[in-house]
C-alpha cells in the first residue's frame, strides 16, 4: 500500500518520488476515465436505442447485453492500469478491505464521474435526433414519453424507498460477492484473460435477475454523472425530485451493499481457506500498481 | 474417500483428525450453502422479474440466462471448496459412483436446502412490492395472477404425472451425462478454468429445450427449499397440492435421472477408454478435498 | 490412415489386430451415437418447446441456441473418441479430403442415424402430452397446427427446389469452410479446449443467418433419422411427400456443399500457407484414432 | 515494414524478392477476400432473414448476432494471414498508425469490396424466393416493403446528415478504441486464441448500442460493395440517392472515426505505459507477415 510518509522519509529530496506518484495518478485517472466512458457509452447507448426504438431495435435483454458487454470492454480498456473499477462502490469496498489506499478514492470517484458525464453527453449528441423524434422535443422525467431514464435510473412506481434501498444493497452485494469469488485464486476464479468477460456476464446476470425494480444502478458514479448531465441538458431539477427524491439511494445503498457482499464472501469462503496455501492478493485491486515506488523504474519520470 | 474407521485406527488419540474433519465439514457446508444461495438468488430473481414485469423486463430466455449464468456464478462462489453441486441429484449420483462418501450426503443436502430457502426469502423481500403490485396482494398458486411459480416449479396443466416424471428423469439424465463428459479428461472436457461457464451453458440449454413441461427443476433441493418457504410465507399448503401433488416428482425423479445419465455416459464412452491411459478422477467431485486427512496439513486445525 | 492389407501382412495371424479394429469400431460407433443423440435431444427439444409453447417458451433464437449449444455438448460427449461429426456431410467431406478411411463412412452414418432416431423418439415421449394438447391429437405435416417440423425440416411454401437445393449447399459449405478454418493450426484456429463452443457458435450463426428458407438441416443424418421416426410414429408417408418431395434435398445437397466449402477454404487459404511451416493435420478428424494399430497398445484387446 | 527500395538495393537481381512479394499479395488478398465474404454472408443473411421473416425468424438481436459472430468467423477464416481487417476503416487506421504499409491499402480495399460484393450476390441468390415473396417482386429502396436495407445501410427518416455523420464517426471510433485495447499486450488484452470472439462481441455490442440511427455500417467496404450490387441487381440508382445521398457517409465518416478512436486510446492509455516494459507491437496488424522478405524462407517462391 502507498504510505506517503514512509516514502518521503526514505527519499529526503522527495522530488523524483513525488513526480512518479503524480505520473501514476495521471495514468490511473485517465485509464479509469476511459474505462468508465467506454462502459457508459455502450450501456447508455443500448438504453437509448431501446427507449426510442419503438420495440424494433432491441428489448430489455439488449440493455442487459449493452451494460454487460460494455463493462467487459471497459475492463479491457483500462483493466491493467487502474483496475477498471468504473464504480465507486467497488472502489470504496477495495478501500475498506485495505486493497486500495483511501487517498486514491477521490481520484477514482472523480475519474468515474467524469467518464460517465462525458458518456452521457456523447449519447445525448448521438441520439439527439432520435430522442427529439421520440418525445417531440419535450425532455421529460415523467409520463409515457419520458426519456430521463435513458441516462440515470428511476424506481418503478410501486417501489417503496425501503425496498428500493434493499434492491440497491442486494444488487451491489451480489456484484461484490461474485467479484471476490471471480478473483479468488484459491477457489474457482475466472480463467486467466477471461476476467473481463466474466465480470461482464456477472453484470448482465444482475440485470436479468434484479433489473426491474429500479434499473440496477448498483453504482453511485454511473448514476450521478448522467443525472447531473440531464439536469443541465434540459430535463431540469426533476431528475433529482423524481421517485420521491430517489437520486440518493443509488449513491448510498451500493456502498453498504458492496462492503456487505465482500464480507459475506470472506465469512463463508475466504476465512476457511487452508492456511498453508500461500494467500495471493485477490480482487480487481491486484492490477493496480500503486504500491511503493521502485527506484529502478526511473524512466517513468522523464516527462515530469 | 473418507474412511472414518481407518483414520481412527491410525490416529489413536483421534482428536486432531476429528477436529480437522469437523473443520472441513464447516468449510464444505458453508461453501455449498453460499453457492446454492448465489445460484438461486439469480435464478429466482430472473423468474420474479419476468412474471411481475408484464413482458417488458425479459421473457423465458432471460429465465434460462438467469439460471444458466446463476449456476456459473454459483460454481465460482464455492467450486474448489465443496464442488458446488447445488443439487441433491448431483450429490446423490456422486455418492452412487463412489466419488463422494455417503456420509457427506446429508451435509450437502442440508446446505443446499438452506441456501435455496434463504435465497427464496431474499427474493421475496426484493420483489415484495413488485409481487404485491402484480397480484394485488393475493398470493396464489393457481389462476392468471399466480406467483407461486416464481419460487418452486409446477407442471403445465396438460402434463400427466407419468410424462412429468419422465420429464424430470430425462432432464437430470442429460445434466449428469453432460457433466460427466465435461469433466472427462480423457475425452473432450471443458477447458481449464472454463468449467463454470460450460456448466452454466448446459443448464441454459436444458432450459431452452426441456423447460416448458414443468419448469426444469432437475434438482430436488432447488425445488423443495423455496416450496417450503412459500408454504410458510403466505401461499399456504396449496404449493404441495398443486399439479396433482406434483411436489414429490422433482424430489424423486432427478435422483433416478441423475444416476441413469451418468451410467449412460459410462456405458457409451468411459468404459471404452484405452486402459493404458492413466485414468484421472473425473466429475465435479474432484474438487472436493474430502479424502483422508494428511498429517502435514496441520495448520488447518489451529482454530478448533 | 487404416490400410488393412499392410496390417495383415505384418501380423500373419491377424487375430489380435482384427480384434483391436473391431473394438475401435465399437468405441467410435457408440461415441458417435451418443454425441448425435445429445445434440438431437437438445435441438429437437428446443423446436418442440417453441412450436407447442405458444410463443411463451422461446422463439427462433432459442431454437438456434438449442442446436448451437446442443452441438457443443455433443462434441463434449464424444469429441476425442469419434470426432463427434454428428453429420454425414462432415464425415463424407473428411473421407473426400483423405482424413478418414472410406471404410469408416457406413459406421458413422449408421451411428448418426441411430442417435438421431432415438433422440426423435425420446423427444416424442417427452413432449407427447404437449404435442397432443397443441394439435388436439392430430399429428399433421401440413396446416396451422402441423407438428412434423419439430422433427425433420420442411421448406417454406415459397421456396423452389432449386433455391432450396442452393440453400442446403450454401449452408453446409459455410459449415465446412468455417470448420476447416477453426481447425487450421497455421491460421487462427479455435482456442485449445474451446473447440466445442466455437463449433456450436458456428451452428447458431448458420441458424441465425440461413434458417428461414428450410430450417437449416445442413446434415443428412440429422434430417433422415427423425423423418423416418415421424413416418412410423403417426405422421405417415406425408413426411416424405411434403414440400414437393423435399426429403431428398437435405440428404444430397449437404454432401455437395460440404466438399465445396472445404475446397474453397483450401483454395483461398490452406494452399498458400508457407511450405516451411510443418503442416499439422487439421480438421475434426485429427481426434479420430483410426490409424494403423500400434503394437505397444495391446491392453485394448483384452476384452475381445 | 515493407520498404521496397531497401529490398531492391539488397537483391540486385530482385527477381526472387519481387516474386515473393507478389505471392504474399495473392495470399493476403485471397484471405482478406474470404474473411470479408464469410463475415458478410452471415451478416447480410441475418438481415435478410429478419426482414423477410415477418417477425418469426429473429429480430434486431439476431442481426447483431449475425454480424457479431460473422466477424468472429471471418477472423478465424483469414486472421493469421491477412489480419482479417474486413473493414477499410481498420486498414486505413493501421496505415495511419504505421502498422501497415500504405502500399497495401489498395489491395485490402479491393479484396474487401470483392468479398462483400460476392457475398451480396450470394445472399441475393439464397433469399431470391424469399425476397420476391416478401415484396411481391418489387425491389424498392423506400416504402413499407423496402428490401434494399438487407444489403447496404440507410439512415432513419429522422436522422440529419450531421448526426448521421457523428453516428458513423462515433461507432467506428469505439470500434478502433476497443480493438486497440483488445490487442494491447501491456494492458488487459483479449485472451490468446479468444481474439475472434472478443472482436465479434465488440461488433455485437456496437449493434446493440449504436445500431438504430443508421444500421451501424462503421465500415466503408462493407457498405459500398453490397450497395453497388443492389444498384446493378434491380434496386437501381435510388440506393445512392436514398437518405439525402446517404451513401458517402459510411465511406468517409468511419475513416475519421477509426483514426480518432485509435488516437484516443493512445492518448489515454498507451502513452502512459511504463517505458521499461518492452513495447510489443499491438493491434490486428501483428498477424500480417508483410515485413521484409527473409532469405531463408525460399520455399515460398517455388510456384512463381
PDB file of N, CA and C in Angstrom, chain A residues 60-61 158-160 163 166-167 170 174 177-178 181-182 186-191 198 201-202 204-213 264-265 267-269 272-276, chain B residues 23 26-27 30-31 34 37-38 41-42 45-46 49 56-58 61-62 65-66 69-70 73 75-81 122 125-127 129-130 133 193 195-196 287 297 300 303:
ATOM      1  N   UNK A  60     -35.350  -5.410 -23.281  1.00  0.00           N
ATOM      2  CA  UNK A  60     -34.603  -5.317 -22.030  1.00  0.00           C
ATOM      3  C   UNK A  60     -33.319  -6.145 -22.082  1.00  0.00           C
ATOM      4  N   UNK A  61     -33.364  -7.267 -22.802  1.00  0.00           N
ATOM      5  CA  UNK A  61     -32.165  -8.100 -22.904  1.00  0.00           C
ATOM      6  C   UNK A  61     -31.036  -7.372 -23.625  1.00  0.00           C
ATOM      7  N   UNK A 158     -44.368   1.448  -8.162  1.00  0.00           N
ATOM      8  CA  UNK A 158     -44.835   0.735  -6.980  1.00  0.00           C
ATOM      9  C   UNK A 158     -43.777   0.610  -5.893  1.00  0.00           C
ATOM     10  N   UNK A 159     -42.543   0.994  -6.179  1.00  0.00           N
ATOM     11  CA  UNK A 159     -41.432   0.667  -5.278  1.00  0.00           C
ATOM     12  C   UNK A 159     -41.357   1.632  -4.094  1.00  0.00           C
ATOM     13  N   UNK A 160     -41.365   1.084  -2.874  1.00  0.00           N
ATOM     14  CA  UNK A 160     -41.149   1.914  -1.693  1.00  0.00           C
ATOM     15  C   UNK A 160     -39.658   2.217  -1.564  1.00  0.00           C
ATOM     16  N   UNK A 163     -37.789  -0.865   0.066  1.00  0.00           N
ATOM     17  CA  UNK A 163     -37.482  -1.955  -0.855  1.00  0.00           C
ATOM     18  C   UNK A 163     -36.459  -1.496  -1.892  1.00  0.00           C
ATOM     19  N   UNK A 166     -33.111  -1.678  -0.323  1.00  0.00           N
ATOM     20  CA  UNK A 166     -32.708  -3.088  -0.295  1.00  0.00           C
ATOM     21  C   UNK A 166     -32.286  -3.558  -1.676  1.00  0.00           C
ATOM     22  N   UNK A 167     -33.036  -3.149  -2.675  1.00  0.00           N
ATOM     23  CA  UNK A 167     -32.734  -3.521  -4.070  1.00  0.00           C
ATOM     24  C   UNK A 167     -31.296  -3.144  -4.431  1.00  0.00           C
ATOM     25  N   UNK A 170     -28.740  -5.161  -2.179  1.00  0.00           N
ATOM     26  CA  UNK A 170     -28.623  -6.563  -2.586  1.00  0.00           C
ATOM     27  C   UNK A 170     -27.903  -6.700  -3.928  1.00  0.00           C
ATOM     28  N   UNK A 174     -24.408  -8.711  -4.337  1.00  0.00           N
ATOM     29  CA  UNK A 174     -24.173  -9.836  -5.242  1.00  0.00           C
ATOM     30  C   UNK A 174     -23.012  -9.519  -6.183  1.00  0.00           C
ATOM     31  N   UNK A 177     -19.768  -9.777  -3.964  1.00  0.00           N
ATOM     32  CA  UNK A 177     -19.608 -11.182  -3.557  1.00  0.00           C
ATOM     33  C   UNK A 177     -19.025 -11.988  -4.724  1.00  0.00           C
ATOM     34  N   UNK A 178     -19.613 -11.820  -5.903  1.00  0.00           N
ATOM     35  CA  UNK A 178     -19.168 -12.603  -7.064  1.00  0.00           C
ATOM     36  C   UNK A 178     -17.824 -12.095  -7.595  1.00  0.00           C
ATOM     37  N   UNK A 181     -15.240 -13.731  -5.617  1.00  0.00           N
ATOM     38  CA  UNK A 181     -15.010 -15.140  -5.942  1.00  0.00           C
ATOM     39  C   UNK A 181     -14.345 -15.285  -7.307  1.00  0.00           C
ATOM     40  N   UNK A 182     -14.684 -14.385  -8.249  1.00  0.00           N
ATOM     41  CA  UNK A 182     -14.035 -14.439  -9.566  1.00  0.00           C
ATOM     42  C   UNK A 182     -12.542 -14.167  -9.458  1.00  0.00           C
ATOM     43  N   UNK A 186      -7.570 -19.067  -4.846  1.00  0.00           N
ATOM     44  CA  UNK A 186      -7.586 -20.333  -4.112  1.00  0.00           C
ATOM     45  C   UNK A 186      -8.924 -21.038  -4.225  1.00  0.00           C
ATOM     46  N   UNK A 187      -9.852 -20.438  -4.944  1.00  0.00           N
ATOM     47  CA  UNK A 187     -11.144 -21.071  -5.178  1.00  0.00           C
ATOM     48  C   UNK A 187     -11.246 -21.352  -6.687  1.00  0.00           C
ATOM     49  N   UNK A 188     -12.367 -21.048  -7.285  1.00  0.00           N
ATOM     50  CA  UNK A 188     -12.565 -21.290  -8.722  1.00  0.00           C
ATOM     51  C   UNK A 188     -12.674 -19.941  -9.427  1.00  0.00           C
ATOM     52  N   UNK A 189     -11.544 -19.300  -9.706  1.00  0.00           N
ATOM     53  CA  UNK A 189     -11.605 -17.933 -10.249  1.00  0.00           C
ATOM     54  C   UNK A 189     -11.941 -17.916 -11.739  1.00  0.00           C
ATOM     55  N   UNK A 190     -12.163 -16.719 -12.265  1.00  0.00           N
ATOM     56  CA  UNK A 190     -12.314 -16.555 -13.709  1.00  0.00           C
ATOM     57  C   UNK A 190     -11.028 -17.012 -14.372  1.00  0.00           C
ATOM     58  N   UNK A 191     -11.121 -17.634 -15.558  1.00  0.00           N
ATOM     59  CA  UNK A 191      -9.894 -18.073 -16.226  1.00  0.00           C
ATOM     60  C   UNK A 191      -9.007 -16.878 -16.589  1.00  0.00           C
ATOM     61  N   UNK A 198     -16.036 -12.465 -17.797  1.00  0.00           N
ATOM     62  CA  UNK A 198     -16.705 -12.993 -16.609  1.00  0.00           C
ATOM     63  C   UNK A 198     -17.395 -11.870 -15.838  1.00  0.00           C
ATOM     64  N   UNK A 201     -20.415 -10.823 -17.775  1.00  0.00           N
ATOM     65  CA  UNK A 201     -21.516 -11.778 -17.617  1.00  0.00           C
ATOM     66  C   UNK A 201     -22.202 -11.583 -16.276  1.00  0.00           C
ATOM     67  N   UNK A 202     -21.419 -11.264 -15.260  1.00  0.00           N
ATOM     68  CA  UNK A 202     -21.993 -11.019 -13.933  1.00  0.00           C
ATOM     69  C   UNK A 202     -22.938  -9.822 -13.955  1.00  0.00           C
ATOM     70  N   UNK A 204     -24.456  -8.577 -16.623  1.00  0.00           N
ATOM     71  CA  UNK A 204     -25.619  -8.994 -17.407  1.00  0.00           C
ATOM     72  C   UNK A 204     -26.585  -9.774 -16.522  1.00  0.00           C
ATOM     73  N   UNK A 205     -26.045 -10.678 -15.727  1.00  0.00           N
ATOM     74  CA  UNK A 205     -26.860 -11.534 -14.874  1.00  0.00           C
ATOM     75  C   UNK A 205     -27.637 -10.715 -13.840  1.00  0.00           C
ATOM     76  N   UNK A 206     -26.982  -9.721 -13.263  1.00  0.00           N
ATOM     77  CA  UNK A 206     -27.684  -8.865 -12.300  1.00  0.00           C
ATOM     78  C   UNK A 206     -28.829  -8.132 -12.995  1.00  0.00           C
ATOM     79  N   UNK A 207     -28.597  -7.696 -14.224  1.00  0.00           N
ATOM     80  CA  UNK A 207     -29.651  -7.026 -14.969  1.00  0.00           C
ATOM     81  C   UNK A 207     -30.811  -7.944 -15.297  1.00  0.00           C
ATOM     82  N   UNK A 208     -30.503  -9.213 -15.567  1.00  0.00           N
ATOM     83  CA  UNK A 208     -31.529 -10.173 -15.931  1.00  0.00           C
ATOM     84  C   UNK A 208     -32.379 -10.565 -14.722  1.00  0.00           C
ATOM     85  N   UNK A 209     -31.766 -10.507 -13.534  1.00  0.00           N
ATOM     86  CA  UNK A 209     -32.465 -11.012 -12.350  1.00  0.00           C
ATOM     87  C   UNK A 209     -32.851  -9.938 -11.333  1.00  0.00           C
ATOM     88  N   UNK A 210     -32.258  -8.754 -11.410  1.00  0.00           N
ATOM     89  CA  UNK A 210     -32.566  -7.707 -10.435  1.00  0.00           C
ATOM     90  C   UNK A 210     -32.698  -6.344 -11.103  1.00  0.00           C
ATOM     91  N   UNK A 211     -33.251  -6.338 -12.307  1.00  0.00           N
ATOM     92  CA  UNK A 211     -33.265  -5.092 -13.065  1.00  0.00           C
ATOM     93  C   UNK A 211     -34.582  -4.343 -13.074  1.00  0.00           C
ATOM     94  N   UNK A 212     -35.679  -5.023 -12.710  1.00  0.00           N
ATOM     95  CA  UNK A 212     -36.977  -4.390 -12.959  1.00  0.00           C
ATOM     96  C   UNK A 212     -37.409  -3.415 -11.872  1.00  0.00           C
ATOM     97  N   UNK A 213     -36.886  -3.554 -10.661  1.00  0.00           N
ATOM     98  CA  UNK A 213     -37.310  -2.648  -9.594  1.00  0.00           C
ATOM     99  C   UNK A 213     -36.880  -1.203  -9.846  1.00  0.00           C
ATOM    100  N   UNK A 264     -19.522 -11.076   3.206  1.00  0.00           N
ATOM    101  CA  UNK A 264     -20.190 -12.382   3.168  1.00  0.00           C
ATOM    102  C   UNK A 264     -19.285 -13.416   2.496  1.00  0.00           C
ATOM    103  N   UNK A 265     -18.678 -13.025   1.380  1.00  0.00           N
ATOM    104  CA  UNK A 265     -17.769 -13.973   0.725  1.00  0.00           C
ATOM    105  C   UNK A 265     -16.618 -14.350   1.650  1.00  0.00           C
ATOM    106  N   UNK A 267     -16.614 -14.338   4.880  1.00  0.00           N
ATOM    107  CA  UNK A 267     -17.084 -15.139   6.015  1.00  0.00           C
ATOM    108  C   UNK A 267     -17.425 -16.569   5.623  1.00  0.00           C
ATOM    109  N   UNK A 268     -17.915 -16.759   4.410  1.00  0.00           N
ATOM    110  CA  UNK A 268     -18.357 -18.096   4.008  1.00  0.00           C
ATOM    111  C   UNK A 268     -17.258 -18.905   3.327  1.00  0.00           C
ATOM    112  N   UNK A 269     -16.316 -18.227   2.690  1.00  0.00           N
ATOM    113  CA  UNK A 269     -15.317 -18.980   1.923  1.00  0.00           C
ATOM    114  C   UNK A 269     -13.877 -18.599   2.279  1.00  0.00           C
ATOM    115  N   UNK A 272     -11.927 -19.690   5.445  1.00  0.00           N
ATOM    116  CA  UNK A 272     -11.728 -21.119   5.664  1.00  0.00           C
ATOM    117  C   UNK A 272     -10.688 -21.726   4.732  1.00  0.00           C
ATOM    118  N   UNK A 273     -10.092 -20.892   3.884  1.00  0.00           N
ATOM    119  CA  UNK A 273      -9.053 -21.450   3.013  1.00  0.00           C
ATOM    120  C   UNK A 273      -7.931 -21.998   3.886  1.00  0.00           C
ATOM    121  N   UNK A 274      -7.407 -23.174   3.555  1.00  0.00           N
ATOM    122  CA  UNK A 274      -6.291 -23.741   4.323  1.00  0.00           C
ATOM    123  C   UNK A 274      -5.168 -22.716   4.432  1.00  0.00           C
ATOM    124  N   UNK A 275      -4.609 -22.593   5.618  1.00  0.00           N
ATOM    125  CA  UNK A 275      -3.608 -21.546   5.833  1.00  0.00           C
ATOM    126  C   UNK A 275      -2.269 -21.867   5.203  1.00  0.00           C
ATOM    127  N   UNK A 276      -2.007 -23.148   4.868  1.00  0.00           N
ATOM    128  CA  UNK A 276      -0.702 -23.449   4.295  1.00  0.00           C
ATOM    129  C   UNK A 276      -0.625 -23.133   2.809  1.00  0.00           C
TER     130      UNK A 276
ATOM    131  N   UNK B  23     -13.800 -29.306  10.841  1.00  0.00           N
ATOM    132  CA  UNK B  23     -13.483 -28.060  10.154  1.00  0.00           C
ATOM    133  C   UNK B  23     -13.822 -28.174   8.661  1.00  0.00           C
ATOM    134  N   UNK B  26     -17.483 -27.859   8.088  1.00  0.00           N
ATOM    135  CA  UNK B  26     -17.938 -26.473   8.133  1.00  0.00           C
ATOM    136  C   UNK B  26     -17.600 -25.757   6.822  1.00  0.00           C
ATOM    137  N   UNK B  27     -16.349 -25.910   6.402  1.00  0.00           N
ATOM    138  CA  UNK B  27     -15.906 -25.296   5.135  1.00  0.00           C
ATOM    139  C   UNK B  27     -16.812 -25.675   3.976  1.00  0.00           C
ATOM    140  N   UNK B  30     -20.528 -24.459   4.408  1.00  0.00           N
ATOM    141  CA  UNK B  30     -20.715 -23.022   4.143  1.00  0.00           C
ATOM    142  C   UNK B  30     -20.570 -22.709   2.661  1.00  0.00           C
ATOM    143  N   UNK B  31     -19.567 -23.303   2.024  1.00  0.00           N
ATOM    144  CA  UNK B  31     -19.362 -23.039   0.593  1.00  0.00           C
ATOM    145  C   UNK B  31     -20.551 -23.531  -0.221  1.00  0.00           C
ATOM    146  N   UNK B  34     -23.423 -21.149   0.302  1.00  0.00           N
ATOM    147  CA  UNK B  34     -23.236 -19.899  -0.444  1.00  0.00           C
ATOM    148  C   UNK B  34     -23.431 -20.107  -1.943  1.00  0.00           C
ATOM    149  N   UNK B  37     -27.045 -20.474  -2.635  1.00  0.00           N
ATOM    150  CA  UNK B  37     -27.681 -19.166  -2.456  1.00  0.00           C
ATOM    151  C   UNK B  37     -27.468 -18.278  -3.684  1.00  0.00           C
ATOM    152  N   UNK B  38     -26.233 -18.218  -4.145  1.00  0.00           N
ATOM    153  CA  UNK B  38     -25.916 -17.376  -5.305  1.00  0.00           C
ATOM    154  C   UNK B  38     -26.730 -17.823  -6.521  1.00  0.00           C
ATOM    155  N   UNK B  41     -30.558 -16.965  -5.905  1.00  0.00           N
ATOM    156  CA  UNK B  41     -30.918 -15.549  -5.945  1.00  0.00           C
ATOM    157  C   UNK B  41     -31.024 -15.091  -7.395  1.00  0.00           C
ATOM    158  N   UNK B  42     -30.028 -15.454  -8.205  1.00  0.00           N
ATOM    159  CA  UNK B  42     -30.067 -15.040  -9.607  1.00  0.00           C
ATOM    160  C   UNK B  42     -31.199 -15.746 -10.362  1.00  0.00           C
ATOM    161  N   UNK B  45     -34.639 -14.652  -9.001  1.00  0.00           N
ATOM    162  CA  UNK B  45     -34.787 -13.241  -9.374  1.00  0.00           C
ATOM    163  C   UNK B  45     -35.222 -13.088 -10.817  1.00  0.00           C
ATOM    164  N   UNK B  46     -34.632 -13.872 -11.700  1.00  0.00           N
ATOM    165  CA  UNK B  46     -34.995 -13.741 -13.115  1.00  0.00           C
ATOM    166  C   UNK B  46     -36.444 -14.167 -13.347  1.00  0.00           C
ATOM    167  N   UNK B  49     -38.713 -11.366 -12.026  1.00  0.00           N
ATOM    168  CA  UNK B  49     -38.680 -10.213 -12.925  1.00  0.00           C
ATOM    169  C   UNK B  49     -39.568 -10.425 -14.136  1.00  0.00           C
ATOM    170  N   UNK B  56     -42.162  -6.746 -20.185  1.00  0.00           N
ATOM    171  CA  UNK B  56     -41.217  -5.675 -20.508  1.00  0.00           C
ATOM    172  C   UNK B  56     -39.804  -5.982 -20.001  1.00  0.00           C
ATOM    173  N   UNK B  57     -39.713  -6.749 -18.921  1.00  0.00           N
ATOM    174  CA  UNK B  57     -38.408  -6.994 -18.304  1.00  0.00           C
ATOM    175  C   UNK B  57     -37.916  -8.421 -18.529  1.00  0.00           C
ATOM    176  N   UNK B  58     -38.000  -8.879 -19.755  1.00  0.00           N
ATOM    177  CA  UNK B  58     -37.475 -10.187 -20.083  1.00  0.00           C
ATOM    178  C   UNK B  58     -38.547 -11.207 -20.405  1.00  0.00           C
ATOM    179  N   UNK B  61     -36.302 -16.652 -22.192  1.00  0.00           N
ATOM    180  CA  UNK B  61     -34.861 -16.723 -22.393  1.00  0.00           C
ATOM    181  C   UNK B  61     -34.099 -16.042 -21.253  1.00  0.00           C
ATOM    182  N   UNK B  62     -34.660 -14.977 -20.669  1.00  0.00           N
ATOM    183  CA  UNK B  62     -33.944 -14.355 -19.548  1.00  0.00           C
ATOM    184  C   UNK B  62     -33.957 -15.268 -18.327  1.00  0.00           C
ATOM    185  N   UNK B  65     -31.239 -17.630 -18.997  1.00  0.00           N
ATOM    186  CA  UNK B  65     -29.970 -16.959 -18.715  1.00  0.00           C
ATOM    187  C   UNK B  65     -29.767 -16.804 -17.212  1.00  0.00           C
ATOM    188  N   UNK B  66     -30.832 -16.479 -16.497  1.00  0.00           N
ATOM    189  CA  UNK B  66     -30.727 -16.283 -15.049  1.00  0.00           C
ATOM    190  C   UNK B  66     -30.256 -17.544 -14.348  1.00  0.00           C
ATOM    191  N   UNK B  69     -26.441 -18.599 -16.069  1.00  0.00           N
ATOM    192  CA  UNK B  69     -25.329 -17.819 -15.526  1.00  0.00           C
ATOM    193  C   UNK B  69     -25.318 -17.882 -14.001  1.00  0.00           C
ATOM    194  N   UNK B  70     -26.490 -18.035 -13.389  1.00  0.00           N
ATOM    195  CA  UNK B  70     -26.544 -18.180 -11.929  1.00  0.00           C
ATOM    196  C   UNK B  70     -25.782 -19.422 -11.475  1.00  0.00           C
ATOM    197  N   UNK B  73     -22.068 -18.650 -11.734  1.00  0.00           N
ATOM    198  CA  UNK B  73     -21.570 -17.847 -10.615  1.00  0.00           C
ATOM    199  C   UNK B  73     -21.566 -18.661  -9.320  1.00  0.00           C
ATOM    200  N   UNK B  75     -20.897 -21.824  -9.167  1.00  0.00           N
ATOM    201  CA  UNK B  75     -19.682 -22.651  -9.229  1.00  0.00           C
ATOM    202  C   UNK B  75     -18.455 -21.808  -8.885  1.00  0.00           C
ATOM    203  N   UNK B  76     -18.430 -20.574  -9.367  1.00  0.00           N
ATOM    204  CA  UNK B  76     -17.312 -19.693  -8.991  1.00  0.00           C
ATOM    205  C   UNK B  76     -17.280 -19.456  -7.478  1.00  0.00           C
ATOM    206  N   UNK B  77     -18.470 -19.371  -6.870  1.00  0.00           N
ATOM    207  CA  UNK B  77     -18.530 -18.985  -5.456  1.00  0.00           C
ATOM    208  C   UNK B  77     -17.969 -20.055  -4.520  1.00  0.00           C
ATOM    209  N   UNK B  78     -18.097 -21.332  -4.911  1.00  0.00           N
ATOM    210  CA  UNK B  78     -17.632 -22.336  -3.966  1.00  0.00           C
ATOM    211  C   UNK B  78     -17.034 -23.575  -4.614  1.00  0.00           C
ATOM    212  N   UNK B  79     -16.758 -23.490  -5.923  1.00  0.00           N
ATOM    213  CA  UNK B  79     -16.423 -24.667  -6.716  1.00  0.00           C
ATOM    214  C   UNK B  79     -15.244 -25.469  -6.216  1.00  0.00           C
ATOM    215  N   UNK B  80     -14.188 -24.796  -5.804  1.00  0.00           N
ATOM    216  CA  UNK B  80     -12.998 -25.559  -5.406  1.00  0.00           C
ATOM    217  C   UNK B  80     -13.047 -25.942  -3.936  1.00  0.00           C
ATOM    218  N   UNK B  81     -14.106 -25.537  -3.236  1.00  0.00           N
ATOM    219  CA  UNK B  81     -14.213 -25.908  -1.824  1.00  0.00           C
ATOM    220  C   UNK B  81     -15.163 -27.092  -1.641  1.00  0.00           C
ATOM    221  N   UNK B 122     -34.914 -14.047   0.332  1.00  0.00           N
ATOM    222  CA  UNK B 122     -34.287 -12.832  -0.178  1.00  0.00           C
ATOM    223  C   UNK B 122     -35.046 -12.283  -1.382  1.00  0.00           C
ATOM    224  N   UNK B 125     -38.350 -10.746  -0.394  1.00  0.00           N
ATOM    225  CA  UNK B 125     -38.167  -9.386   0.125  1.00  0.00           C
ATOM    226  C   UNK B 125     -37.890  -8.403  -1.005  1.00  0.00           C
ATOM    227  N   UNK B 126     -36.998  -8.812  -1.917  1.00  0.00           N
ATOM    228  CA  UNK B 126     -36.607  -7.919  -3.010  1.00  0.00           C
ATOM    229  C   UNK B 126     -37.783  -7.587  -3.919  1.00  0.00           C
ATOM    230  N   UNK B 127     -38.622  -8.585  -4.186  1.00  0.00           N
ATOM    231  CA  UNK B 127     -39.747  -8.368  -5.104  1.00  0.00           C
ATOM    232  C   UNK B 127     -41.073  -8.244  -4.347  1.00  0.00           C
ATOM    233  N   UNK B 129     -42.721  -5.605  -3.102  1.00  0.00           N
ATOM    234  CA  UNK B 129     -43.584  -4.567  -3.685  1.00  0.00           C
ATOM    235  C   UNK B 129     -44.073  -4.986  -5.064  1.00  0.00           C
ATOM    236  N   UNK B 130     -43.170  -5.562  -5.813  1.00  0.00           N
ATOM    237  CA  UNK B 130     -43.475  -5.925  -7.196  1.00  0.00           C
ATOM    238  C   UNK B 130     -44.526  -7.027  -7.258  1.00  0.00           C
ATOM    239  N   UNK B 133     -47.857  -5.638  -6.146  1.00  0.00           N
ATOM    240  CA  UNK B 133     -48.410  -4.797  -7.203  1.00  0.00           C
ATOM    241  C   UNK B 133     -48.992  -5.642  -8.330  1.00  0.00           C
ATOM    242  N   UNK B 193     -10.515 -23.863 -16.284  1.00  0.00           N
ATOM    243  CA  UNK B 193     -10.944 -22.523 -15.891  1.00  0.00           C
ATOM    244  C   UNK B 193     -12.294 -22.156 -16.471  1.00  0.00           C
ATOM    245  N   UNK B 195     -14.854 -24.277 -16.694  1.00  0.00           N
ATOM    246  CA  UNK B 195     -15.884 -25.214 -16.228  1.00  0.00           C
ATOM    247  C   UNK B 195     -17.157 -24.495 -15.786  1.00  0.00           C
ATOM    248  N   UNK B 196     -17.059 -23.406 -15.004  1.00  0.00           N
ATOM    249  CA  UNK B 196     -18.312 -22.769 -14.552  1.00  0.00           C
ATOM    250  C   UNK B 196     -19.194 -22.325 -15.713  1.00  0.00           C
ATOM    251  N   UNK B 287     -12.921 -31.748  -7.140  1.00  0.00           N
ATOM    252  CA  UNK B 287     -12.542 -30.551  -6.409  1.00  0.00           C
ATOM    253  C   UNK B 287     -12.724 -30.717  -4.907  1.00  0.00           C
ATOM    254  N   UNK B 297      -0.635 -31.395   7.043  1.00  0.00           N
ATOM    255  CA  UNK B 297      -1.524 -30.257   6.815  1.00  0.00           C
ATOM    256  C   UNK B 297      -2.142 -29.793   8.131  1.00  0.00           C
ATOM    257  N   UNK B 300      -4.465 -26.354   9.523  1.00  0.00           N
ATOM    258  CA  UNK B 300      -5.915 -26.213   9.401  1.00  0.00           C
ATOM    259  C   UNK B 300      -6.649 -26.351  10.723  1.00  0.00           C
ATOM    260  N   UNK B 303      -7.669 -23.494  14.657  1.00  0.00           N
ATOM    261  CA  UNK B 303      -8.833 -22.826  15.248  1.00  0.00           C
ATOM    262  C   UNK B 303      -9.775 -23.743  16.021  1.00  0.00           C
TER     263      UNK B 303
END
